[in-house]
Short mmCIF file of C-alpha atoms and ligand atoms in Angstrom, two decimals:
data_model
loop_
_atom_site.label_atom_id
_atom_site.label_comp_id
_atom_site.label_asym_id
_atom_site.label_seq_id
_atom_site.Cartn_x
_atom_site.Cartn_y
_atom_site.Cartn_z
CA MET A 1463 0.00 0.00 0.00
CA LYS A 1464 1.39 3.42 -0.93
CA PRO A 1465 1.67 5.92 1.94
CA PHE A 1466 -0.36 9.11 1.58
CA ILE A 1467 1.48 12.38 1.14
CA LEU A 1468 0.69 14.11 4.42
CA GLY A 1469 1.06 17.82 5.08
CA VAL A 1470 -0.20 20.26 7.65
CA PHE A 1471 -1.90 23.64 7.11
CA GLN A 1472 -1.17 26.66 9.27
CA LEU A 1473 -1.76 30.38 9.06
CA MET A 1474 0.57 32.81 10.76
CA ASN A 1475 -2.28 34.21 12.79
CA PRO A 1476 -4.21 32.98 15.83
CA ASN A 1477 -6.95 31.19 13.84
CA GLY A 1478 -6.92 28.03 11.79
CA MET A 1479 -8.72 27.31 8.53
CA SER A 1480 -12.02 28.65 9.88
CA GLY A 1481 -13.93 29.33 13.03
CA ALA A 1482 -12.75 31.48 15.90
CA SER A 1483 -10.57 28.64 17.17
CA TRP A 1484 -8.23 31.05 19.00
CA ARG A 1485 -10.84 31.24 21.76
CA HIS A 1486 -10.74 27.53 22.51
CA PRO A 1487 -9.43 27.11 26.10
CA ASP A 1488 -6.80 24.55 25.03
CA ASN A 1489 -5.46 26.55 22.10
CA THR A 1490 -1.99 28.08 22.50
CA SER A 1491 -2.26 29.91 19.17
CA LEU A 1492 -2.09 33.36 20.76
CA ASP A 1493 1.67 32.68 20.92
CA PHE A 1494 1.83 32.81 17.11
CA MET A 1495 4.31 35.71 17.14
CA ASP A 1496 6.71 33.80 19.38
CA ILE A 1497 9.28 32.00 17.25
CA ASP A 1498 9.50 29.19 19.84
CA TYR A 1499 5.85 28.34 19.12
CA TRP A 1500 6.76 27.53 15.49
CA VAL A 1501 10.06 25.88 16.32
CA LYS A 1502 8.28 23.49 18.73
CA LEU A 1503 5.51 22.80 16.26
CA ALA A 1504 7.93 22.06 13.40
CA ALA A 1505 9.95 19.74 15.67
CA MET A 1506 6.78 17.85 16.59
CA LEU A 1507 5.83 17.43 12.92
CA GLU A 1508 9.31 16.27 11.97
CA GLU A 1509 9.36 13.75 14.79
CA ALA A 1510 6.04 12.39 13.44
CA LYS A 1511 7.48 12.21 9.87
CA PHE A 1512 5.01 14.53 8.19
CA ASP A 1513 6.05 15.35 4.65
CA PHE A 1514 5.66 19.08 5.06
CA LEU A 1515 4.40 22.03 7.03
CA PHE A 1516 2.47 24.49 4.86
CA LEU A 1517 2.04 28.13 5.79
CA ALA A 1518 -0.86 29.68 3.90
CA ASP A 1519 -1.02 33.43 3.45
CA THR A 1520 -2.96 36.33 2.03
CA TYR A 1521 -2.45 40.08 2.10
CA GLY A 1522 -6.21 40.52 2.05
CA THR A 1523 -8.83 40.97 4.73
CA PRO A 1524 -12.60 40.82 4.56
CA ILE A 1525 -14.06 44.15 3.39
CA VAL A 1526 -17.64 45.26 2.99
CA ASP A 1527 -18.20 48.58 1.20
CA GLY A 1528 -14.51 49.36 1.59
CA GLU A 1529 -14.43 48.81 5.37
CA ILE A 1530 -13.11 45.90 7.39
CA PRO A 1531 -16.02 44.49 9.45
CA ALA A 1532 -15.47 44.81 13.22
CA VAL A 1533 -15.90 41.04 13.64
CA ALA A 1534 -12.72 40.44 11.62
CA LEU A 1535 -10.66 42.44 14.12
CA GLU A 1536 -12.54 41.22 17.18
CA GLN A 1537 -12.00 37.60 16.10
CA ALA A 1538 -8.50 37.93 14.61
CA MET A 1539 -9.49 36.99 11.07
CA ASN A 1540 -6.61 37.74 8.66
CA VAL A 1541 -5.57 40.59 10.95
CA PRO A 1542 -3.16 39.99 12.58
CA THR A 1543 -1.09 38.01 10.09
CA ALA A 1544 2.70 38.00 9.97
CA ASP A 1545 5.06 37.17 7.11
CA PRO A 1546 5.39 33.37 6.82
CA VAL A 1547 8.21 33.49 4.26
CA SER A 1548 10.46 34.99 6.96
CA LEU A 1549 9.38 32.21 9.31
CA MET A 1550 10.63 29.60 6.84
CA SER A 1551 14.13 30.93 7.20
CA ALA A 1552 14.14 30.11 10.92
CA LEU A 1553 12.54 26.68 10.46
CA ALA A 1554 15.05 25.82 7.75
CA VAL A 1555 17.67 25.91 10.49
CA THR A 1556 15.78 24.14 13.28
CA THR A 1557 14.58 21.21 11.14
CA THR A 1558 16.50 18.89 8.83
CA LYS A 1559 13.91 16.74 7.06
CA LEU A 1560 10.51 18.40 7.20
CA GLY A 1561 9.34 20.00 3.93
CA LEU A 1562 8.59 23.72 4.25
CA VAL A 1563 5.89 25.01 1.92
CA VAL A 1564 4.75 28.62 1.89
CA THR A 1565 2.38 30.80 -0.08
CA SER A 1566 3.56 33.77 -2.09
CA ALA A 1567 1.05 35.56 -4.32
CA THR A 1568 1.99 36.14 -7.94
CA THR A 1569 -0.26 39.20 -8.04
CA PHE A 1570 1.81 41.17 -5.58
CA GLU A 1571 5.42 40.00 -5.27
CA PRO A 1572 7.81 41.19 -8.02
CA PRO A 1573 8.97 37.97 -9.73
CA TYR A 1574 12.71 38.65 -9.58
CA ALA A 1575 12.66 39.43 -5.84
CA HIS A 1576 10.44 36.41 -5.24
CA ALA A 1577 12.75 34.06 -7.18
CA ARG A 1578 15.80 35.26 -5.28
CA ARG A 1579 14.08 34.88 -1.90
CA PHE A 1580 12.96 31.30 -2.64
CA SER A 1581 16.36 30.27 -4.05
CA THR A 1582 17.92 31.53 -0.83
CA LEU A 1583 15.42 29.57 1.27
CA ASP A 1584 16.09 26.45 -0.79
CA HIS A 1585 19.80 26.80 0.01
CA PHE A 1586 19.16 27.39 3.71
CA SER A 1587 16.80 24.38 3.95
CA ARG A 1588 19.06 22.20 1.80
CA GLY A 1589 16.31 21.60 -0.74
CA ARG A 1590 13.14 21.47 1.33
CA ILE A 1591 11.23 24.52 0.07
CA GLY A 1592 7.89 24.45 -1.68
CA TRP A 1593 6.04 27.48 -3.09
CA ASN A 1594 2.25 27.65 -3.05
CA MET A 1595 1.59 29.74 -6.15
CA VAL A 1596 -1.66 31.58 -5.68
CA THR A 1597 -3.08 34.61 -7.39
CA GLY A 1598 -4.42 35.46 -3.95
CA ALA A 1599 -7.58 35.20 -1.88
CA SER A 1600 -9.31 38.43 -0.70
CA ALA A 1601 -7.99 40.01 -3.86
CA GLU A 1602 -9.87 43.30 -3.57
CA SER A 1603 -8.52 44.36 -0.17
CA ALA A 1604 -5.06 42.99 -1.00
CA ALA A 1605 -4.99 45.11 -4.17
CA LYS A 1606 -5.96 48.16 -2.12
CA ALA A 1607 -3.16 47.44 0.34
CA PHE A 1608 -0.71 47.61 -2.57
CA GLY A 1609 -2.37 50.68 -4.08
CA GLN A 1610 -3.44 48.70 -7.14
CA PRO A 1611 -6.77 48.35 -8.94
CA LEU A 1612 -8.41 44.92 -8.67
CA THR A 1613 -7.15 42.76 -11.54
CA PRO A 1614 -9.97 40.61 -12.98
CA HIS A 1615 -9.97 36.99 -11.83
CA ASP A 1616 -8.89 35.19 -15.02
CA LYS A 1617 -6.37 37.86 -15.93
CA ARG A 1618 -4.67 37.24 -12.57
CA TYR A 1619 -4.06 33.67 -13.76
CA ASP A 1620 -2.84 34.86 -17.20
CA MET A 1621 -0.37 37.03 -15.32
CA GLY A 1622 0.48 34.04 -13.15
CA ASP A 1623 1.51 31.97 -16.19
CA ASP A 1624 3.78 34.78 -17.35
CA TYR A 1625 5.19 35.16 -13.82
CA LEU A 1626 5.95 31.45 -13.73
CA ASP A 1627 7.79 31.54 -17.03
CA LEU A 1628 9.99 34.37 -15.83
CA THR A 1629 10.84 32.79 -12.48
CA LEU A 1630 11.44 29.37 -14.08
CA LYS A 1631 13.89 30.95 -16.51
CA LEU A 1632 15.79 32.41 -13.56
CA TRP A 1633 15.83 29.16 -11.61
CA GLU A 1634 16.46 26.78 -14.49
CA GLY A 1635 18.02 28.86 -17.23
CA SER A 1636 20.75 31.04 -15.82
CA TRP A 1637 23.44 29.01 -14.09
CA GLU A 1638 24.54 25.73 -15.61
CA ASP A 1639 25.48 22.95 -13.24
CA GLY A 1640 29.20 23.22 -12.58
CA ALA A 1641 29.35 26.95 -13.32
CA VAL A 1642 30.51 27.66 -9.78
CA ILE A 1643 34.26 27.02 -9.66
CA ALA A 1644 35.18 28.85 -6.41
CA ASP A 1645 38.88 28.21 -6.94
CA LYS A 1646 40.92 30.58 -4.79
CA ALA A 1647 44.26 29.56 -6.29
CA ALA A 1648 43.04 30.06 -9.87
CA GLY A 1649 41.24 33.25 -8.87
CA ILE A 1650 37.98 32.22 -10.47
CA TYR A 1651 34.64 32.13 -8.68
CA ALA A 1652 32.37 31.35 -11.64
CA ASP A 1653 32.94 30.11 -15.17
CA ALA A 1654 31.49 33.08 -17.06
CA SER A 1655 30.77 30.98 -20.16
CA ARG A 1656 28.33 28.87 -18.16
CA VAL A 1657 26.27 31.64 -16.61
CA HIS A 1658 23.59 32.78 -19.03
CA ARG A 1659 21.78 36.02 -19.50
CA VAL A 1660 18.05 35.61 -18.87
CA VAL A 1661 15.77 37.56 -21.17
CA HIS A 1662 12.03 37.38 -20.72
CA ARG A 1663 9.65 39.74 -22.47
CA GLY A 1664 6.19 38.59 -21.46
CA GLU A 1665 2.88 40.34 -21.75
CA TYR A 1666 2.98 41.35 -18.08
CA TYR A 1667 6.51 40.80 -16.79
CA SER A 1668 9.99 41.26 -18.23
CA THR A 1669 13.55 40.79 -17.20
CA ASP A 1670 16.97 41.07 -18.78
CA CYS A 1671 19.55 40.01 -16.23
CA THR A 1672 22.10 37.60 -14.94
CA TYR A 1673 20.43 35.80 -12.06
CA GLN A 1674 22.24 36.47 -8.82
CA VAL A 1675 21.69 33.29 -6.86
CA ILE A 1676 23.74 30.17 -7.51
CA PRO A 1677 21.70 26.98 -8.03
CA SER A 1678 20.10 25.57 -4.90
CA PRO A 1679 19.53 21.81 -4.37
CA GLN A 1680 16.11 21.81 -6.05
CA ARG A 1681 16.69 24.95 -8.19
CA THR A 1682 12.94 25.45 -8.61
CA PRO A 1683 11.04 25.09 -5.32
CA VAL A 1684 8.40 22.34 -5.39
CA LEU A 1685 5.45 24.05 -7.09
CA PHE A 1686 2.14 23.88 -5.21
CA GLN A 1687 -1.14 25.47 -6.24
CA ALA A 1688 -4.45 26.03 -4.46
CA GLY A 1689 -7.16 27.76 -6.50
CA SER A 1690 -9.87 25.43 -7.86
CA SER A 1691 -11.80 27.70 -10.23
CA GLY A 1692 -11.81 26.57 -13.89
CA ARG A 1693 -8.98 28.97 -14.73
CA GLY A 1694 -7.19 28.00 -11.51
CA LEU A 1695 -7.21 24.31 -12.47
CA GLU A 1696 -5.85 25.18 -15.91
CA PHE A 1697 -3.00 27.08 -14.25
CA ALA A 1698 -2.41 24.11 -11.94
CA ALA A 1699 -2.33 21.61 -14.80
CA ARG A 1700 0.32 23.63 -16.64
CA ASN A 1701 2.52 24.61 -13.72
CA ALA A 1702 1.90 22.77 -10.46
CA GLU A 1703 3.57 19.63 -9.14
CA CYS A 1704 1.16 19.42 -6.19
CA VAL A 1705 -2.37 20.76 -5.94
CA PHE A 1706 -4.44 21.45 -2.82
CA LEU A 1707 -8.14 20.90 -3.40
CA GLN A 1708 -10.93 21.90 -1.08
CA GLY A 1709 -12.72 18.64 -0.27
CA THR A 1710 -16.23 19.87 -0.93
CA SER A 1711 -17.99 16.77 -2.21
CA LEU A 1712 -16.54 13.45 -3.27
CA ALA A 1713 -18.01 13.87 -6.77
CA LYS A 1714 -16.51 17.36 -7.22
CA VAL A 1715 -13.11 16.26 -5.96
CA ALA A 1716 -13.09 13.18 -8.21
CA ALA A 1717 -14.04 15.38 -11.19
CA SER A 1718 -11.29 17.90 -10.39
CA VAL A 1719 -8.69 15.13 -10.03
CA THR A 1720 -9.63 13.70 -13.44
CA GLU A 1721 -9.64 17.17 -15.00
CA ILE A 1722 -6.22 18.15 -13.61
CA HIS A 1723 -4.57 14.92 -14.79
CA ALA A 1724 -6.12 15.15 -18.26
CA LYS A 1725 -5.18 18.81 -18.66
CA ALA A 1726 -1.63 18.20 -17.40
CA GLN A 1727 -1.14 15.59 -20.08
CA GLY A 1728 -2.50 18.11 -22.58
CA PHE A 1729 0.44 20.31 -21.56
CA GLY A 1730 2.81 17.46 -22.42
CA ARG A 1731 3.32 16.36 -18.84
CA ALA A 1732 3.69 12.71 -17.86
CA PRO A 1733 0.80 10.83 -16.20
CA GLY A 1734 1.08 11.13 -12.43
CA SER A 1735 3.22 14.26 -12.65
CA VAL A 1736 0.75 16.23 -10.52
CA LYS A 1737 0.09 15.04 -6.98
CA ILE A 1738 -3.26 16.04 -5.53
CA LEU A 1739 -4.02 16.58 -1.85
CA VAL A 1740 -7.30 17.50 -0.25
CA GLY A 1741 -7.72 19.72 2.81
CA LEU A 1742 -8.92 17.64 5.76
CA SER A 1743 -10.11 18.57 9.24
CA VAL A 1744 -9.98 15.68 11.67
CA PHE A 1745 -11.78 15.45 14.98
CA THR A 1746 -10.73 12.20 16.58
CA ALA A 1747 -10.79 10.62 20.04
CA PRO A 1748 -10.83 7.11 21.48
CA THR A 1749 -14.64 7.13 21.33
CA HIS A 1750 -16.94 8.41 18.59
CA GLU A 1751 -18.95 10.47 21.10
CA GLU A 1752 -15.85 12.26 22.35
CA ALA A 1753 -14.82 13.08 18.77
CA VAL A 1754 -18.27 14.55 18.05
CA ARG A 1755 -17.99 16.66 21.21
CA LYS A 1756 -14.63 18.03 20.04
CA TYR A 1757 -16.18 19.09 16.74
CA GLN A 1758 -19.13 20.68 18.51
CA ASP A 1759 -16.77 22.62 20.83
CA LEU A 1760 -15.27 24.27 17.76
CA LEU A 1761 -18.62 24.95 16.10
CA ASP A 1762 -19.83 26.67 19.28
CA LEU A 1763 -17.14 29.33 18.85
CA THR A 1764 -18.34 30.43 15.42
CA THR A 1765 -21.13 32.92 14.75
CA ASP A 1766 -23.11 33.90 11.62
CA GLU A 1767 -21.19 37.17 11.52
CA PHE A 1768 -17.83 35.39 11.64
CA ALA A 1769 -18.81 32.97 8.88
CA ALA A 1770 -20.17 35.79 6.72
CA ALA A 1771 -16.92 37.77 7.12
CA ALA A 1772 -14.87 34.72 6.14
CA TYR A 1773 -17.12 34.21 3.10
CA VAL A 1774 -16.87 37.84 2.00
CA ALA A 1775 -13.08 37.65 2.32
CA ASN A 1776 -12.97 34.78 -0.15
CA THR A 1777 -15.69 35.76 -2.60
CA GLY A 1778 -16.52 39.46 -2.14
CA ILE A 1779 -20.13 38.38 -1.45
CA ASN A 1780 -21.82 39.52 1.77
CA LEU A 1781 -24.31 36.75 2.56
CA LEU A 1782 -25.88 38.77 5.37
CA ALA A 1783 -26.97 41.43 2.86
CA LEU A 1784 -28.85 38.90 0.71
CA ASP A 1785 -32.35 37.41 1.09
CA PRO A 1786 -31.73 34.28 3.21
CA SER A 1787 -34.60 32.37 1.62
CA GLN A 1788 -33.34 32.77 -1.95
CA PRO A 1789 -30.55 31.00 -3.84
CA LEU A 1790 -27.29 32.86 -4.38
CA PRO A 1791 -27.89 35.35 -7.19
CA LYS A 1792 -25.70 35.10 -10.29
CA ILE A 1793 -22.68 37.11 -9.19
CA ASP A 1794 -19.45 37.52 -11.10
CA ALA A 1795 -17.05 36.76 -8.24
CA GLN A 1796 -13.84 38.50 -9.21
CA GLN A 1797 -12.26 37.88 -5.80
CA GLY A 1798 -12.28 34.10 -5.86
CA GLN A 1799 -14.60 31.60 -7.47
CA SER A 1800 -14.01 28.30 -5.70
CA ASN A 1801 -16.24 29.20 -2.75
CA VAL A 1802 -19.03 30.36 -5.06
CA ASP A 1803 -18.87 27.35 -7.40
CA ARG A 1804 -18.77 25.08 -4.37
CA TYR A 1805 -22.40 25.93 -3.53
CA ARG A 1806 -23.82 25.89 -7.05
CA SER A 1807 -26.02 22.88 -7.69
CA GLN A 1808 -24.72 20.17 -9.96
CA ASN A 1809 -26.72 17.91 -12.22
CA GLY A 1810 -29.94 19.86 -11.73
CA GLU A 1811 -30.11 19.44 -7.91
CA LYS A 1812 -32.03 22.12 -6.02
CA GLU A 1813 -29.97 25.30 -5.45
CA LEU A 1814 -29.06 25.96 -1.79
CA THR A 1815 -30.55 29.08 -0.23
CA VAL A 1816 -28.35 31.86 1.16
CA ARG A 1817 -29.26 30.70 4.70
CA GLU A 1818 -28.26 27.10 3.89
CA ILE A 1819 -24.97 28.31 2.41
CA LEU A 1820 -24.25 30.36 5.52
CA ASP A 1821 -25.02 27.37 7.78
CA GLU A 1822 -22.84 25.09 5.68
CA PHE A 1823 -20.01 27.61 5.61
CA LYS A 1824 -20.38 28.15 9.36
CA SER A 1825 -19.83 24.48 10.05
CA ARG A 1826 -17.14 23.81 7.46
CA GLY A 1827 -15.80 27.22 6.49
CA LEU A 1828 -12.90 27.06 4.09
CA ARG A 1829 -12.34 23.58 5.40
CA GLY A 1830 -13.54 21.08 2.91
CA LEU A 1831 -13.54 17.55 4.12
CA VAL A 1832 -14.37 17.08 7.80
CA LEU A 1833 -13.98 13.62 9.35
CA VAL A 1834 -15.22 12.98 12.87
CA GLY A 1835 -14.78 9.68 14.71
CA THR A 1836 -12.43 7.19 16.26
CA PRO A 1837 -9.00 6.82 14.62
CA GLU A 1838 -10.18 3.67 12.84
CA GLU A 1839 -13.32 5.39 11.56
CA VAL A 1840 -11.32 8.36 10.29
CA ALA A 1841 -8.66 6.13 8.67
CA ASP A 1842 -11.40 4.08 6.95
CA GLN A 1843 -12.95 7.22 5.51
CA MET A 1844 -9.61 8.63 4.40
CA GLU A 1845 -8.81 5.44 2.53
CA ASP A 1846 -12.26 5.28 1.02
CA TYR A 1847 -12.15 8.93 -0.05
CA ALA A 1848 -8.71 8.53 -1.63
CA ASP A 1849 -9.68 5.32 -3.40
CA GLN A 1850 -12.81 6.86 -4.86
CA THR A 1851 -11.22 10.11 -6.02
CA GLY A 1852 -7.67 9.12 -6.98
CA LEU A 1853 -6.11 11.53 -4.47
CA ASP A 1854 -2.46 11.23 -3.43
CA GLY A 1855 -2.71 12.63 0.05
CA PHE A 1856 -4.19 14.97 2.62
CA LEU A 1857 -3.46 18.36 4.05
CA PHE A 1858 -4.50 18.34 7.70
CA GLU A 1859 -6.11 21.59 8.80
CA PRO A 1860 -5.70 21.65 12.58
CA HIS A 1861 -7.71 24.01 14.74
CA ILE A 1862 -6.08 23.63 18.16
CA VAL A 1863 -2.34 23.81 18.76
CA PRO A 1864 -1.08 21.45 19.98
CA GLY A 1865 -4.28 19.45 20.70
CA THR A 1866 -5.27 18.58 17.14
CA TYR A 1867 -1.68 17.59 16.40
CA THR A 1868 -1.38 15.30 19.37
CA ASP A 1869 -4.70 13.66 18.41
CA ILE A 1870 -3.47 13.06 14.87
CA ILE A 1871 0.02 11.97 15.90
CA ASP A 1872 -0.89 9.79 18.88
CA LEU A 1873 -4.20 8.34 17.67
CA LEU A 1874 -4.55 8.51 13.89
CA LEU A 1875 -1.02 8.11 12.52
CA PRO A 1876 -0.41 4.74 14.24
CA VAL A 1877 -3.54 3.36 12.52
CA LEU A 1878 -2.49 4.77 9.15
CA ARG A 1879 1.03 3.36 9.62
CA GLU A 1880 -0.32 -0.08 10.42
CA ARG A 1881 -2.15 0.05 7.09
CA GLY A 1882 0.94 1.26 5.20
CA ARG A 1883 -0.72 4.64 4.59
CA ALA A 1884 1.67 6.87 6.56
CA ALA A 1885 5.45 7.02 6.28
CA THR A 1886 7.53 5.61 9.11
CA GLU A 1887 10.83 7.15 8.03
CA TYR A 1888 12.13 10.02 5.96
CA GLY A 1889 13.84 8.80 2.83
CA ALA A 1890 15.45 11.41 0.62
CA ASP A 1891 16.59 14.78 1.86
CA THR A 1892 14.83 17.10 -0.57
CA LEU A 1893 11.12 17.80 -0.59
CA ARG A 1894 10.78 16.97 -4.30
CA GLU A 1895 12.33 13.53 -3.84
CA ARG A 1896 9.96 12.80 -0.98
CA ILE A 1897 6.96 13.68 -3.10
CA PHE A 1898 8.32 12.03 -6.25
CA PRO A 1899 10.53 9.23 -4.88
CA GLY A 1900 13.38 8.16 -7.13
CA GLU A 1901 12.98 11.08 -9.54
CA GLY A 1902 15.77 13.30 -8.23
CA PRO A 1903 15.70 16.75 -6.65
CA ARG A 1904 15.12 18.76 -9.83
CA LEU A 1905 12.00 19.69 -11.78
CA ALA A 1906 10.90 16.81 -14.06
CA ALA A 1907 12.05 16.87 -17.68
CA HIS A 1908 8.44 16.99 -18.91
CA HIS A 1909 7.57 20.09 -16.85
CA PRO A 1910 7.31 23.19 -19.07
CA GLY A 1911 10.05 24.83 -16.95
CA ALA A 1912 12.60 22.23 -18.09
CA ALA A 1913 12.47 23.78 -21.57
CA PHE A 1914 14.24 26.84 -20.12
CA ARG A 1915 17.38 24.88 -19.27
CA PRO A 1916 20.33 26.18 -21.28
CA GLU A 1917 22.25 24.11 -23.79
CA PRO A 1918 25.68 23.61 -22.23
CA ALA A 1919 27.53 26.40 -24.03
CA PRO A 1920 31.04 26.11 -25.41
CA ALA A 1921 30.99 29.94 -25.70
CA GLN A 1922 34.09 31.90 -24.74
CA PRO A 1923 34.13 33.83 -21.48
CA ARG A 1924 33.07 37.41 -22.01
CA HIS A 1925 36.05 39.29 -20.56
CA LEU A 1926 35.98 43.04 -20.26
CA GLN A 1927 37.89 44.75 -23.05
CA THR A 1928 40.46 47.38 -22.27
CA VAL A 1929 39.71 50.56 -24.16
CA LYS A 1930 42.72 51.45 -26.30
CA GLY A 1931 43.67 55.12 -26.21
C1 FMN B 539 -5.94 23.86 1.20
C2 FMN B 539 -6.01 25.19 0.54
C3 FMN B 539 -5.06 26.14 0.84
C4 FMN B 539 -5.12 27.41 0.26
N1 FMN B 539 -4.16 28.33 0.55
C5 FMN B 539 -4.25 29.58 0.06
C6 FMN B 539 -3.30 30.58 0.41
O1 FMN B 539 -2.37 30.34 1.18
N2 FMN B 539 -3.45 31.81 -0.11
C7 FMN B 539 -4.45 32.13 -1.00
O2 FMN B 539 -4.53 33.27 -1.42
N3 FMN B 539 -5.34 31.19 -1.38
C8 FMN B 539 -5.27 29.94 -0.87
N4 FMN B 539 -6.17 28.98 -1.24
C9 FMN B 539 -7.06 29.23 -2.38
C10 FMN B 539 -8.20 30.14 -2.08
O3 FMN B 539 -9.12 29.46 -1.27
C11 FMN B 539 -8.86 30.61 -3.36
O4 FMN B 539 -9.47 29.50 -3.94
C12 FMN B 539 -7.94 31.23 -4.37
O5 FMN B 539 -6.96 32.02 -3.84
C13 FMN B 539 -8.74 32.01 -5.41
O6 FMN B 539 -8.61 31.37 -6.61
P1 FMN B 539 -9.80 30.60 -7.34
O7 FMN B 539 -10.80 31.65 -7.76
O8 FMN B 539 -9.13 29.94 -8.47
O9 FMN B 539 -10.38 29.65 -6.36
C14 FMN B 539 -6.15 27.72 -0.65
C15 FMN B 539 -7.11 26.75 -0.95
C16 FMN B 539 -7.06 25.49 -0.37
C17 FMN B 539 -8.10 24.49 -0.69
#
């Protein structure tokens, strides 16, 4: 039996995926600005042999008519949020095996600066960095924070493709392997004939440079993606090596898995070249009743207002301003479409009303799949879900630190291990080799980014000429 790829979701704020979980009496998440909190958490995950810790991020907040709703500040939703890319630098030092995956939005970070930052992190972590490439949730308020107009939804993904091409050229196309000589006696740091100028003139982004960072173990960070709109899945199929899906319904997940694999092959990529993970919230305890109580404890912390603010942050739609008895009107959601599409009826089923959507979102929030039960019950459902959808793994979305982790590590992982579904050891050192065992630390040859690799050049070094007087 193949082990699942298992990661863990965190935000660098006091809340988890949804719900005002910071208020839970057992939650230590108010320490989120204390580096020791993250160091301890990463050590715990490494000890348990998780494949990676993922730090999600957005620059956006909920806004309604240009204002942040008070509930967002009162319940610590998106504000406060600190910079998780900086956190990765610290965890790169305190861990040695755990993969470190972090979001950086293509809409806002200049591609050259982004590429250099991630190359540096890949060096520091010795090849354990992954990049979650998103165009960005809460796009309207994030754009305002950067003094930009809101870029339309699909255009953000067009820009994302261009952004990817530029960054891939920097990572793959500038320095040949072996270009670093670092020979003190010969007085040569780099073989100038093997360091190539990178020229990219895209519709949205351009560069003409010599990339400044020498190749890191993976060169390109492992490429993750997380937006499940139609255009988002297209972007994923072209660029991503791993995709996070929101586990809304089994049928939708199975359809998305099939679509991503088919589209990836359409881009010339090998079958199985995209690994797909679904977000999963687990409430487990030795008895079923106790597990149900744990879930209820979390639900009790969440109000209509909180759920509506979380929904507006991800869609731009204020459910509380709509007629609760009516279905969601046809709205062109430029902020994010996954959480609108998620509630549209499929195959002619009855449309949910606004009230039903709010109730559903209140109980599940951005979390997709929720499994509640004994470790055996949860493991059964995970296996069943994966078998029926063709998923490769799960992204746990914990709500209480450290409580949810200890439940998963002490109760669920032993059951999954017994069934051969969870790793018992770390194999390779880089994140890419853990996700694609035996395929080496570098981007696969069939990924579009591999086309940017330079032909080994016999060109002469370009020495400066002395101007003759
Ligand atoms: C497990 C998971 C993690 C996600 N992480 C992020 C994230 O860190 N930042 C972000 O902006 N969007 C994240 N998203 C995606 C957003 O929910 C949203 O779908 C997306 O940003 C908007 O694109 P779309 O319209 O294609 O859905 C995540 C989604 C899932 C399912």
